[in-house]
XYZ file of C-alpha atoms in Angstrom:
240
model
C 32.753 45.418 -25.081
C 30.440 42.616 -26.146
C 27.603 44.055 -28.219
C 24.219 42.865 -29.408
C 23.429 45.545 -31.955
C 20.334 43.822 -33.330
C 18.639 44.101 -29.933
C 16.379 47.068 -29.296
C 13.535 48.358 -27.155
C 11.177 50.422 -29.238
C 13.266 52.959 -31.121
C 16.255 52.553 -28.790
C 19.044 50.427 -30.277
C 20.992 48.475 -27.693
C 24.553 47.234 -27.605
C 26.729 49.850 -29.271
C 25.994 52.650 -26.790
C 25.449 52.272 -23.020
C 21.913 53.332 -22.164
C 20.280 54.928 -19.121
C 16.812 53.907 -17.942
C 14.841 56.263 -15.684
C 12.638 54.524 -13.130
C 9.138 55.969 -12.889
C 7.651 54.629 -9.661
C 4.760 57.045 -9.386
C 2.860 59.570 -11.510
C 5.319 62.354 -12.275
C 4.101 65.550 -13.894
C 4.506 65.392 -17.658
C 6.837 68.397 -17.685
C 9.073 66.393 -15.328
C 9.041 63.550 -17.860
C 10.226 65.996 -20.517
C 13.004 67.121 -18.160
C 14.071 63.490 -17.716
C 14.241 63.092 -21.488
C 16.283 66.277 -21.844
C 18.591 65.152 -19.043
C 19.682 62.187 -21.147
C 17.533 59.171 -20.269
C 17.181 56.733 -23.159
C 14.174 54.805 -21.811
C 11.632 54.868 -18.998
C 10.728 51.940 -16.774
C 7.173 52.273 -15.438
C 7.004 50.362 -12.140
C 3.275 49.733 -12.163
C 3.430 47.875 -8.827
C 4.618 51.079 -7.112
C 1.698 53.202 -8.319
C -1.150 53.744 -5.885
C -3.696 54.377 -8.653
C -5.840 51.606 -10.061
C -4.723 50.009 -13.316
C -7.018 52.116 -15.497
C -5.493 55.286 -14.059
C -1.991 53.897 -14.573
C -2.816 53.055 -18.196
C -4.068 56.595 -18.774
C -0.822 57.904 -17.294
C 1.279 55.629 -19.535
C -0.663 56.802 -22.589
C -0.131 60.447 -21.577
C 3.582 59.790 -21.071
C 3.860 58.335 -24.565
C 2.329 61.494 -25.976
C 4.591 63.742 -23.883
C 7.957 62.234 -24.849
C 9.633 60.007 -27.420
C 11.309 57.610 -24.981
C 10.551 53.875 -25.218
C 8.744 52.400 -22.208
C 9.443 49.257 -20.195
C 6.443 47.965 -18.233
C 7.266 46.205 -14.960
C 4.859 44.757 -12.401
C 6.570 43.074 -9.460
C 4.660 40.736 -7.190
C 3.339 42.513 -4.096
C 0.451 41.881 -1.752
C -1.607 44.175 -3.996
C -0.667 42.577 -7.333
C -0.215 38.924 -6.330
C -3.648 37.701 -7.390
C -4.107 39.683 -10.606
C -0.693 40.286 -12.179
C -1.601 38.549 -15.432
C -4.623 40.809 -15.856
C -2.520 43.875 -15.034
C 0.121 42.897 -17.597
C -2.607 42.366 -20.193
C -3.698 45.976 -19.646
C -0.260 47.571 -20.002
C 1.353 45.417 -22.700
C -0.336 47.262 -25.618
C 0.990 50.564 -24.215
C 4.676 49.706 -23.690
C 7.644 48.636 -25.820
C 9.014 45.995 -23.454
C 8.019 44.034 -20.371
C 10.091 42.761 -17.449
C 9.007 39.504 -15.803
C 10.846 37.490 -13.169
C 12.326 34.212 -14.355
C 10.876 32.317 -11.382
C 7.341 33.703 -11.703
C 4.744 31.036 -12.403
C 3.066 33.442 -14.825
C 6.276 34.070 -16.815
C 5.434 31.767 -19.777
C 1.959 33.291 -20.090
C 3.246 36.870 -19.884
C 5.936 36.162 -22.485
C 3.362 34.615 -24.833
C 1.095 37.607 -24.245
C 3.960 39.958 -25.144
C 4.435 38.774 -28.732
C 5.928 41.611 -30.767
C 7.402 43.302 -27.683
C 10.891 42.991 -26.210
C 10.864 40.679 -23.189
C 13.287 41.118 -20.291
C 13.493 38.007 -18.111
C 14.906 38.977 -14.735
C 16.490 37.402 -11.679
C 16.996 39.334 -8.439
C 19.027 37.868 -5.596
C 19.055 40.204 -2.599
C 21.131 37.802 -0.505
C 24.134 36.781 -2.599
C 25.785 36.577 -6.012
C 25.230 33.161 -7.636
C 28.203 31.113 -8.754
C 29.311 31.090 -12.374
C 27.462 27.861 -13.195
C 24.266 29.237 -11.637
C 24.551 32.455 -13.617
C 24.958 30.506 -16.842
C 21.922 28.373 -15.945
C 19.844 31.522 -15.406
C 20.772 32.767 -18.884
C 19.903 29.413 -20.463
C 16.539 29.350 -18.694
C 15.766 32.913 -19.781
C 16.501 31.981 -23.390
C 14.403 28.812 -23.124
C 11.461 30.838 -21.847
C 11.708 33.080 -24.917
C 13.286 36.122 -23.316
C 15.165 38.550 -25.531
C 17.235 40.016 -22.666
C 18.311 38.383 -19.402
C 18.608 40.742 -16.447
C 20.476 39.727 -13.290
C 20.793 41.864 -10.177
C 22.664 40.218 -7.309
C 23.919 41.298 -3.894
C 27.687 41.682 -3.625
C 29.403 41.119 -0.272
C 32.924 41.477 -1.624
C 34.708 42.635 -4.759
C 35.003 39.094 -6.050
C 31.200 38.923 -6.317
C 31.229 41.956 -8.594
C 34.053 40.538 -10.722
C 32.256 37.200 -11.126
C 29.054 38.855 -12.332
C 30.922 41.135 -14.735
C 32.882 38.211 -16.175
C 29.629 36.333 -16.717
C 28.118 39.380 -18.431
C 31.053 39.591 -20.818
C 30.605 35.998 -22.015
C 26.797 35.733 -21.776
C 25.436 34.530 -25.153
C 22.061 36.222 -24.569
C 21.801 40.042 -24.543
C 22.224 40.894 -20.883
C 21.685 43.554 -18.267
C 23.614 42.779 -15.098
C 24.807 44.663 -12.054
C 25.665 44.068 -8.426
C 23.707 45.507 -5.515
C 25.019 46.854 -2.230
C 28.003 49.030 -1.311
C 30.488 46.889 -3.214
C 28.210 46.761 -6.224
C 27.669 50.481 -6.823
C 30.571 50.662 -9.273
C 28.945 47.997 -11.459
C 26.036 50.332 -12.193
C 28.425 52.078 -14.582
C 31.227 49.577 -15.172
C 28.950 46.670 -16.190
C 28.396 48.225 -19.599
C 32.108 47.966 -20.318
C 31.532 44.191 -20.050
C 28.512 44.141 -22.349
C 25.562 45.029 -20.117
C 23.079 46.901 -22.291
C 21.813 49.534 -19.873
C 21.619 50.680 -16.276
C 18.815 52.077 -14.144
C 18.740 55.447 -12.402
C 16.113 56.567 -9.925
C 14.178 59.811 -10.142
C 12.486 59.997 -6.735
C 14.040 57.274 -4.527
C 16.312 54.259 -4.850
C 14.515 50.990 -5.609
C 17.513 48.768 -4.861
C 20.730 48.970 -2.803
C 23.460 50.924 -4.594
C 21.198 52.369 -7.283
C 22.327 55.752 -8.613
C 20.143 58.829 -9.149
C 19.446 59.336 -12.840
C 21.416 62.584 -13.140
C 24.487 60.943 -11.566
C 24.171 57.878 -13.805
C 23.978 60.005 -16.966
C 26.917 62.103 -15.781
C 29.020 58.980 -15.176
C 28.113 57.436 -18.542
C 29.100 60.617 -20.369
C 32.361 60.761 -18.420
C 33.513 57.194 -19.076
C 31.920 56.282 -22.411
C 32.824 58.682 -25.258
C 30.040 57.247 -27.429
C 27.435 58.548 -24.961
C 26.604 62.107 -25.976
C 23.697 64.423 -25.144
C 20.625 63.627 -27.234
C 22.444 60.745 -28.907
C 21.416 60.336 -32.576
C 21.763 56.574 -32.063
C 18.649 56.414 -29.878
C 16.405 55.833 -32.883
């Protein structure tokens, strides 16, 4: 598969070994975080926009999580009615506490968030819940992500037929920028595992509930990665 071995998030090297990201969309008990680490997650994505606590409480939780486990953290704040007017300020609070940030390519605040994230890994993301873009559109998304200063381009697109999945996987294989890509929906579920054969760096597994159509539970994702990728082993020494 295509690899980008110089790319990393915190201590987690990306490219040579498919990685599993556990989605934390609410304050889990710290012993549960340790269980997630032992299960085989390589990183945690903290979905700040899903937390009901205020940002100071979320920051305290992130700091406690860092002390409780060794997994790198991705900080994500999607635009919602609650975050729409203060996302930049929220990002400013969490950036010192995480190893990477995820910001949408179309967000007006993207350039400012990327500049604010100097020294961190930046994931520039595109989510299309209606369709899978054509090949030229996918390539344009990657070019725009690179122009913005993103280190990783992430594309999640709805698949209505197998050809949509194939097109996204083919794009992933030839993408010049380190990429995370997968299809959503019933047809796209297979890409949550297969995309890494085409060069996608990691996949997301949910802990409490699915955040997108076709998303796998973390334990199932880890099980599938260990089944189909011999380089994925329990407590992989390549994490650091």
